[in-house]
Coordinates of C-alpha atoms in Angstrom, one line a residue:
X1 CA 1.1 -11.0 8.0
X2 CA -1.7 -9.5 6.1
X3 CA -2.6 -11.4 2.6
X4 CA -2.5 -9.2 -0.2
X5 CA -4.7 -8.8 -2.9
X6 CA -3.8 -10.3 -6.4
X7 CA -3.6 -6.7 -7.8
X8 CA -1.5 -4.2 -6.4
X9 CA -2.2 -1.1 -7.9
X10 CA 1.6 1.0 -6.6
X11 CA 0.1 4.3 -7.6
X12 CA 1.0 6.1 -4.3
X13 CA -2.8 7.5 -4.6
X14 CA -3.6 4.4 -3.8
X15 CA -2.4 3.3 -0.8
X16 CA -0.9 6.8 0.5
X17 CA -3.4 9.2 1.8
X18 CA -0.9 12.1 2.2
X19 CA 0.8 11.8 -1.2
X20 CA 0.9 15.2 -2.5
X21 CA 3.5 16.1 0.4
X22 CA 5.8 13.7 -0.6
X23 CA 8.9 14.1 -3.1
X24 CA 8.9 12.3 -6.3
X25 CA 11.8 10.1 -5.0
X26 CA 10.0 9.4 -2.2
X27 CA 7.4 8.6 -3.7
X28 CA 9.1 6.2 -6.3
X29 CA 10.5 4.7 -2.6
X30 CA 6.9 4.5 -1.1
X31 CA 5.8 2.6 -4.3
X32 CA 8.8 0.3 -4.2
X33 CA 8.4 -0.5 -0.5
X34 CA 4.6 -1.0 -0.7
X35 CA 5.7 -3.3 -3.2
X36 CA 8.0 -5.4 -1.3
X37 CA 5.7 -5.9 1.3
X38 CA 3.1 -7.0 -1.0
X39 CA 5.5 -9.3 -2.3
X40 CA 6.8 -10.9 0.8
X41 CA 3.2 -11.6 2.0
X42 CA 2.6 -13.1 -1.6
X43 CA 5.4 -15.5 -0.8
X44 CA 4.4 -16.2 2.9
X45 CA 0.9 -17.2 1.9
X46 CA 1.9 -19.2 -1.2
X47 CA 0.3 -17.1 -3.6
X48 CA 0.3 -18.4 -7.3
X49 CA 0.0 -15.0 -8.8
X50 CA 0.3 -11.5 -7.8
X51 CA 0.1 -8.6 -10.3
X52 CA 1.8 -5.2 -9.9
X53 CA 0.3 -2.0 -11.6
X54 CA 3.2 0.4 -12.0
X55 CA 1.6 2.8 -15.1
X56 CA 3.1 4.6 -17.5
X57 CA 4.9 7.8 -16.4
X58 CA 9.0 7.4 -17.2
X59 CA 9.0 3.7 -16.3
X60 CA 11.4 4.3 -13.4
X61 CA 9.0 2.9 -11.3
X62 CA 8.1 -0.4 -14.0
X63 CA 12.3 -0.8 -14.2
X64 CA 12.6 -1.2 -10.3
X65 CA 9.9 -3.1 -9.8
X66 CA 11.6 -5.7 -12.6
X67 CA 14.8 -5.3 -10.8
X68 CA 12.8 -6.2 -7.6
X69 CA 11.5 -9.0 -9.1
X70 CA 14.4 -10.4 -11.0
X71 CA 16.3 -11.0 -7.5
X72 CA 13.6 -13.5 -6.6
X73 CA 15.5 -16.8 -8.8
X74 CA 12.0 -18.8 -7.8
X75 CA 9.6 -16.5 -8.8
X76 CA 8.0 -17.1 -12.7
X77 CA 7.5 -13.0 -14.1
X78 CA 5.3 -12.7 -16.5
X79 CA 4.6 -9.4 -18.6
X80 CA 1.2 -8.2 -19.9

């Protein structure tokens, strides 16, 4: 398993090369995913922090990422 960075920026421009041919709700799915995964590996390499850039936009994408991180009972989130 790869170690992730400590920021995760889940802009799709920024880890999707092909973007712009995606849907927004597949994109929103992308994001989410590339976020689990980033997550997981945090938690596999006993990471004591990991941040998540989710912008502005709606805040669908900031809601599901809280929702994501809410089901993890051991994990300390912090808002800033």
């Amino acid at each position: 398993m790869r170690r992730p960075s400590a920021i995760v920026d889940l802009h799709t421009d920024a880890f999707l090369e092909d973007w712009e041919d995606y849907s927004a709700e597949e994109l929103l799915q992308e994001s989410i995913d590339f976020m689990r995964s980033n997550l997981d590996a945090a938690i596999y390499w006993e990471m004591n922090e990991i941040k998540f850039i989710h912008g502005k936009g709606k805040g669908m994408l900031k809601k599901l990422v809280f929702e994501e991180l809410i089901k993890n009972a051991n994990l300390e989130i912090k808002f800033g």
